[in-house]
Amino acid sequence: MNNAVAIPTPSSALADRLRGTMAPQVMGETSGKVYLRFDFQSGKWTCGKEQEDVTGVEALINTASIGHGWTMWINGAPKKSIVSFDQPLPMPMAPEGNVQPQEARVLSGAFIDDGLEFIFETNSLGGRNAVDAIIKQVIVRAQQGQEVFLYPVIQLAHGSYTHKTHGRIINTPQFTIIDWADINGVRESQALIGSAPEEDVDDEPEEVVQQPVRRRRTV
């Protein structure tokens, strides 16, 4: 049975926008990027070799990098068939022995605080639902006529539910959308402020509060 969340057909406006967007490679070439992982037991997001806790961190998702397809592990190595989300889900590859292909989602983005790029790949139902939720919001905006701010600014969060049979808490990954950005990373909220009429302000300088700088994550 296919438990994947149904994804509506993308609008032509979205497809046209994505055709002119450079998508980062999510298959194979991962130099300079870290893998983003979600722990279903603790509900934490981690990244990189040191498994740094990035729960609650803000990130920019490259919409053009989002893909769906299939993955299958053979002798410890992944075998994948992934296409862009605005294309039909490809046919699964043939099973090999007792190994069956699993439906998968992929996306990439960058952390807001230090610009480090990451890759998220998942074949779990919870992971697919999290990525599908982003896809649906992008499609809704495109169908409403938005052609510029189609790149989600998200916060790495989690939800949870109680397993009906075992009675234990199951954590689920969530990409909470807090803003939208254009292809250059300019946020929609910033653009709206920039377009607002200027108000009279006092000549006294404002106090500048120095923000702490996060340690750059290791690849």
mmCIF file of C-alpha atoms in Angstrom:
data_model
loop_
_atom_site.group_PDB
_atom_site.id
_atom_site.type_symbol
_atom_site.label_atom_id
_atom_site.label_comp_id
_atom_site.label_asym_id
_atom_site.label_seq_id
_atom_site.Cartn_x
_atom_site.Cartn_y
_atom_site.Cartn_z
ATOM 1 C CA MET A 1 0.000 0.000 0.000
ATOM 2 C CA ASN A 2 1.304 3.452 -0.867
ATOM 3 C CA ASN A 3 0.999 5.658 2.242
ATOM 4 C CA ALA A 4 2.486 8.764 0.624
ATOM 5 C CA VAL A 5 0.629 12.032 0.989
ATOM 6 C CA ALA A 6 -0.940 13.037 -2.323
ATOM 7 C CA ILE A 7 0.777 15.981 -4.004
ATOM 8 C CA PRO A 8 -1.340 18.240 -6.251
ATOM 9 C CA THR A 9 -0.205 19.008 -9.778
ATOM 10 C CA PRO A 10 2.056 22.095 -9.818
ATOM 11 C CA SER A 11 0.849 25.190 -11.636
ATOM 12 C CA SER A 12 2.492 26.256 -14.860
ATOM 13 C CA ALA A 13 3.711 29.450 -13.157
ATOM 14 C CA LEU A 14 5.680 27.427 -10.624
ATOM 15 C CA ALA A 15 7.088 25.106 -13.266
ATOM 16 C CA ASP A 16 8.187 28.089 -15.385
ATOM 17 C CA ARG A 17 9.887 29.657 -12.382
ATOM 18 C CA LEU A 18 11.755 26.489 -11.449
ATOM 19 C CA ARG A 19 13.030 25.898 -14.984
ATOM 20 C CA GLY A 20 15.133 29.033 -14.684
ATOM 21 C CA THR A 21 16.494 28.128 -11.243
ATOM 22 C CA MET A 22 19.840 26.466 -10.652
ATOM 23 C CA ALA A 23 19.268 23.413 -8.457
ATOM 24 C CA PRO A 24 22.097 22.119 -6.232
ATOM 25 C CA GLN A 25 23.131 18.526 -6.766
ATOM 26 C CA VAL A 26 21.505 16.278 -4.174
ATOM 27 C CA MET A 27 22.755 13.043 -5.700
ATOM 28 C CA GLY A 28 26.404 12.133 -5.371
ATOM 29 C CA GLU A 29 28.304 15.427 -5.186
ATOM 30 C CA THR A 30 27.941 16.578 -1.573
ATOM 31 C CA SER A 31 31.261 18.404 -1.092
ATOM 32 C CA GLY A 32 30.864 21.341 1.250
ATOM 33 C CA LYS A 33 27.453 20.181 2.463
ATOM 34 C CA VAL A 34 26.349 18.375 5.612
ATOM 35 C CA TYR A 35 23.602 15.824 6.034
ATOM 36 C CA LEU A 36 20.586 16.914 8.066
ATOM 37 C CA ARG A 37 19.064 14.172 10.231
ATOM 38 C CA PHE A 38 16.014 13.817 12.457
ATOM 39 C CA ASP A 39 15.870 11.544 15.523
ATOM 40 C CA PHE A 40 12.368 10.104 15.866
ATOM 41 C CA GLN A 41 13.030 9.105 19.484
ATOM 42 C CA SER A 42 14.330 12.411 20.837
ATOM 43 C CA GLY A 43 12.710 14.769 18.336
ATOM 44 C CA LYS A 44 16.052 16.485 17.706
ATOM 45 C CA TRP A 45 17.525 17.695 14.433
ATOM 46 C CA THR A 46 21.271 17.183 14.017
ATOM 47 C CA CYS A 47 23.797 17.787 11.267
ATOM 48 C CA GLY A 48 27.385 17.045 10.306
ATOM 49 C CA LYS A 49 29.916 14.550 11.589
ATOM 50 C CA GLU A 50 29.696 15.949 15.096
ATOM 51 C CA GLN A 51 25.902 15.562 15.105
ATOM 52 C CA GLU A 52 25.428 19.152 16.229
ATOM 53 C CA ASP A 53 21.965 19.848 17.602
ATOM 54 C CA VAL A 54 20.268 22.295 15.211
ATOM 55 C CA THR A 55 16.732 21.957 16.564
ATOM 56 C CA GLY A 56 14.963 25.307 16.262
ATOM 57 C CA VAL A 57 17.553 26.725 13.845
ATOM 58 C CA GLU A 58 16.289 28.742 10.870
ATOM 59 C CA ALA A 59 17.161 27.738 7.313
ATOM 60 C CA LEU A 60 16.396 28.658 3.708
ATOM 61 C CA ILE A 61 15.103 25.822 1.528
ATOM 62 C CA ASN A 62 16.041 25.749 -2.160
ATOM 63 C CA THR A 63 12.676 24.903 -3.707
ATOM 64 C CA ALA A 64 14.336 23.801 -6.951
ATOM 65 C CA SER A 65 16.217 21.088 -5.045
ATOM 66 C CA ILE A 66 13.135 19.293 -3.765
ATOM 67 C CA GLY A 67 12.731 15.884 -5.340
ATOM 68 C CA HIS A 68 10.714 12.704 -4.979
ATOM 69 C CA GLY A 69 11.325 9.175 -6.090
ATOM 70 C CA TRP A 70 12.646 5.900 -4.746
ATOM 71 C CA THR A 71 15.630 4.561 -2.842
ATOM 72 C CA MET A 72 16.872 1.064 -2.112
ATOM 73 C CA TRP A 73 19.925 -0.056 -0.126
ATOM 74 C CA ILE A 74 21.968 -2.798 -1.778
ATOM 75 C CA ASN A 75 25.043 -4.138 0.030
ATOM 76 C CA GLY A 76 25.282 -1.012 2.153
ATOM 77 C CA ALA A 77 25.031 1.415 -0.774
ATOM 78 C CA PRO A 78 21.943 3.401 -1.836
ATOM 79 C CA LYS A 79 20.380 2.942 -5.242
ATOM 80 C CA LYS A 80 18.182 5.936 -6.098
ATOM 81 C CA SER A 81 15.748 7.198 -8.688
ATOM 82 C CA ILE A 82 14.873 10.838 -7.889
ATOM 83 C CA VAL A 83 13.240 13.536 -10.044
ATOM 84 C CA SER A 84 12.125 17.108 -9.375
ATOM 85 C CA PHE A 85 8.852 17.355 -7.447
ATOM 86 C CA ASP A 86 7.159 19.154 -10.355
ATOM 87 C CA GLN A 87 7.562 15.991 -12.429
ATOM 88 C CA PRO A 88 5.473 12.831 -11.977
ATOM 89 C CA LEU A 89 6.712 10.342 -9.411
ATOM 90 C CA PRO A 90 8.916 7.881 -11.347
ATOM 91 C CA MET A 91 8.274 4.171 -11.427
ATOM 92 C CA PRO A 92 10.095 2.302 -8.641
ATOM 93 C CA MET A 93 13.139 0.276 -9.572
ATOM 94 C CA ALA A 94 12.819 -3.509 -9.587
ATOM 95 C CA PRO A 95 13.401 -5.197 -6.213
ATOM 96 C CA GLU A 96 16.633 -7.094 -5.730
ATOM 97 C CA GLY A 97 16.173 -10.274 -3.744
ATOM 98 C CA ASN A 98 14.210 -9.417 -0.614
ATOM 99 C CA VAL A 99 15.075 -5.713 -0.828
ATOM 100 C CA GLN A 100 12.153 -3.531 -1.907
ATOM 101 C CA PRO A 101 12.382 0.092 -3.097
ATOM 102 C CA GLN A 102 11.050 2.704 -0.683
ATOM 103 C CA GLU A 103 9.455 5.993 -1.636
ATOM 104 C CA ALA A 104 11.768 8.889 -0.821
ATOM 105 C CA ARG A 105 12.036 12.683 -0.647
ATOM 106 C CA VAL A 106 15.114 14.912 -0.872
ATOM 107 C CA LEU A 107 15.764 18.610 -0.445
ATOM 108 C CA SER A 108 18.662 20.923 0.251
ATOM 109 C CA GLY A 109 19.091 24.352 1.757
ATOM 110 C CA ALA A 110 21.337 26.514 3.912
ATOM 111 C CA PHE A 111 21.349 27.576 7.553
ATOM 112 C CA ILE A 112 20.502 31.252 7.959
ATOM 113 C CA ASP A 113 23.131 31.968 10.622
ATOM 114 C CA ASP A 114 26.248 30.745 8.829
ATOM 115 C CA GLY A 115 25.188 29.840 5.279
ATOM 116 C CA LEU A 116 26.344 26.231 5.594
ATOM 117 C CA GLU A 117 24.512 24.059 3.039
ATOM 118 C CA PHE A 118 22.775 20.840 3.999
ATOM 119 C CA ILE A 119 21.024 17.895 2.395
ATOM 120 C CA PHE A 120 17.995 16.084 3.808
ATOM 121 C CA GLU A 121 17.052 12.673 2.430
ATOM 122 C CA THR A 122 14.275 10.526 3.855
ATOM 123 C CA ASN A 123 12.183 7.453 3.089
ATOM 124 C CA SER A 124 10.162 7.492 6.327
ATOM 125 C CA LEU A 125 6.485 8.410 6.249
ATOM 126 C CA GLY A 126 7.048 11.241 8.714
ATOM 127 C CA GLY A 127 9.926 12.632 6.676
ATOM 128 C CA ARG A 128 7.985 12.428 3.420
ATOM 129 C CA ASN A 129 5.018 14.181 5.022
ATOM 130 C CA ALA A 130 7.302 17.013 6.216
ATOM 131 C CA VAL A 131 8.705 17.579 2.719
ATOM 132 C CA ASP A 132 5.277 17.191 1.100
ATOM 133 C CA ALA A 133 3.928 19.913 3.404
ATOM 134 C CA ILE A 134 6.523 22.325 1.984
ATOM 135 C CA ILE A 135 5.679 21.282 -1.574
ATOM 136 C CA LYS A 136 1.987 21.945 -1.022
ATOM 137 C CA GLN A 137 2.614 25.422 0.394
ATOM 138 C CA VAL A 138 4.862 26.307 -2.552
ATOM 139 C CA ILE A 139 2.222 25.118 -5.001
ATOM 140 C CA VAL A 140 -0.554 27.057 -3.235
ATOM 141 C CA ARG A 141 1.481 30.275 -3.442
ATOM 142 C CA ALA A 142 2.241 29.707 -7.112
ATOM 143 C CA GLN A 143 -1.416 29.023 -7.884
ATOM 144 C CA GLN A 144 -2.336 32.245 -6.080
ATOM 145 C CA GLY A 145 -0.065 34.152 -8.474
ATOM 146 C CA GLN A 146 3.169 34.441 -6.500
ATOM 147 C CA GLU A 147 6.130 34.232 -8.881
ATOM 148 C CA VAL A 148 9.031 35.579 -6.815
ATOM 149 C CA PHE A 149 8.856 34.553 -3.152
ATOM 150 C CA LEU A 150 8.729 30.782 -3.562
ATOM 151 C CA TYR A 151 11.641 29.745 -1.329
ATOM 152 C CA PRO A 152 10.567 28.826 2.223
ATOM 153 C CA VAL A 153 12.400 30.192 5.241
ATOM 154 C CA ILE A 154 11.831 27.494 7.839
ATOM 155 C CA GLN A 155 12.537 26.610 11.431
ATOM 156 C CA LEU A 156 13.562 23.031 12.223
ATOM 157 C CA ALA A 157 10.809 21.819 14.540
ATOM 158 C CA HIS A 158 8.999 18.613 15.446
ATOM 159 C CA GLY A 159 5.569 17.292 16.272
ATOM 160 C CA SER A 160 4.479 14.119 18.015
ATOM 161 C CA TYR A 161 1.690 11.595 18.353
ATOM 162 C CA THR A 162 0.901 8.587 20.534
ATOM 163 C CA HIS A 163 1.232 5.210 18.846
ATOM 164 C CA LYS A 164 -2.178 3.513 18.993
ATOM 165 C CA THR A 165 -0.764 0.032 19.563
ATOM 166 C CA HIS A 166 2.330 0.587 21.689
ATOM 167 C CA GLY A 167 1.156 3.724 23.499
ATOM 168 C CA ARG A 168 4.516 5.445 23.178
ATOM 169 C CA ILE A 169 5.228 8.940 21.886
ATOM 170 C CA ILE A 170 6.459 9.131 18.296
ATOM 171 C CA ASN A 171 8.202 12.331 17.216
ATOM 172 C CA THR A 172 7.788 13.604 13.667
ATOM 173 C CA PRO A 173 9.931 16.124 11.732
ATOM 174 C CA GLN A 174 8.448 19.478 10.800
ATOM 175 C CA PHE A 175 9.666 22.355 8.657
ATOM 176 C CA THR A 176 7.794 25.305 10.149
ATOM 177 C CA ILE A 177 7.560 28.043 7.510
ATOM 178 C CA ILE A 178 8.211 31.447 9.100
ATOM 179 C CA ASP A 179 8.788 33.522 5.952
ATOM 180 C CA TRP A 180 9.425 33.306 2.207
ATOM 181 C CA ALA A 181 12.390 34.461 0.144
ATOM 182 C CA ASP A 182 13.248 35.120 -3.483
ATOM 183 C CA ILE A 183 15.977 33.394 -5.496
ATOM 184 C CA ASN A 184 18.577 35.762 -3.982
ATOM 185 C CA GLY A 185 17.528 35.041 -0.402
ATOM 186 C CA VAL A 186 15.737 38.356 0.160
ATOM 187 C CA ARG A 187 12.833 37.740 2.500
ATOM 188 C CA GLU A 188 9.308 38.756 1.594
ATOM 189 C CA SER A 189 8.899 40.494 4.967
ATOM 190 C CA GLN A 190 12.033 42.572 4.274
ATOM 191 C CA ALA A 191 10.798 43.490 0.805
ATOM 192 C CA LEU A 192 7.471 44.647 2.250
ATOM 193 C CA ILE A 193 9.244 46.828 4.813
ATOM 194 C CA GLY A 194 11.500 48.263 2.104
ATOM 195 C CA SER A 195 8.507 49.199 -0.037
ATOM 196 C CA ALA A 196 6.623 50.901 2.811
ATOM 197 C CA PRO A 197 6.624 54.734 2.922
ATOM 198 C CA GLU A 198 9.292 56.240 5.183
ATOM 199 C CA GLU A 199 8.173 57.668 8.513
ATOM 200 C CA ASP A 200 9.649 60.589 10.389
ATOM 201 C CA VAL A 201 12.257 59.390 12.874
ATOM 202 C CA ASP A 202 14.221 61.084 15.626
ATOM 203 C CA ASP A 203 17.743 62.207 14.867
ATOM 204 C CA GLU A 204 19.111 60.402 17.924
ATOM 205 C CA PRO A 205 21.090 57.271 16.980
ATOM 206 C CA GLU A 206 19.674 53.931 18.029
ATOM 207 C CA GLU A 207 21.583 51.663 20.343
ATOM 208 C CA VAL A 208 23.100 48.742 18.434
ATOM 209 C CA VAL A 209 22.980 45.399 20.218
ATOM 210 C CA GLN A 210 25.705 42.991 19.132
ATOM 211 C CA GLN A 211 24.274 39.558 18.364
ATOM 212 C CA PRO A 212 26.232 36.450 19.335
ATOM 213 C CA VAL A 213 27.801 34.571 16.424
ATOM 214 C CA ARG A 214 27.184 30.830 16.180
ATOM 215 C CA ARG A 215 30.156 28.555 15.721
ATOM 216 C CA ARG A 216 30.466 27.473 12.111
ATOM 217 C CA ARG A 217 29.517 23.876 11.725
ATOM 218 C CA THR A 218 31.993 21.312 10.480
ATOM 219 C CA VAL A 219 31.325 19.408 7.277
#
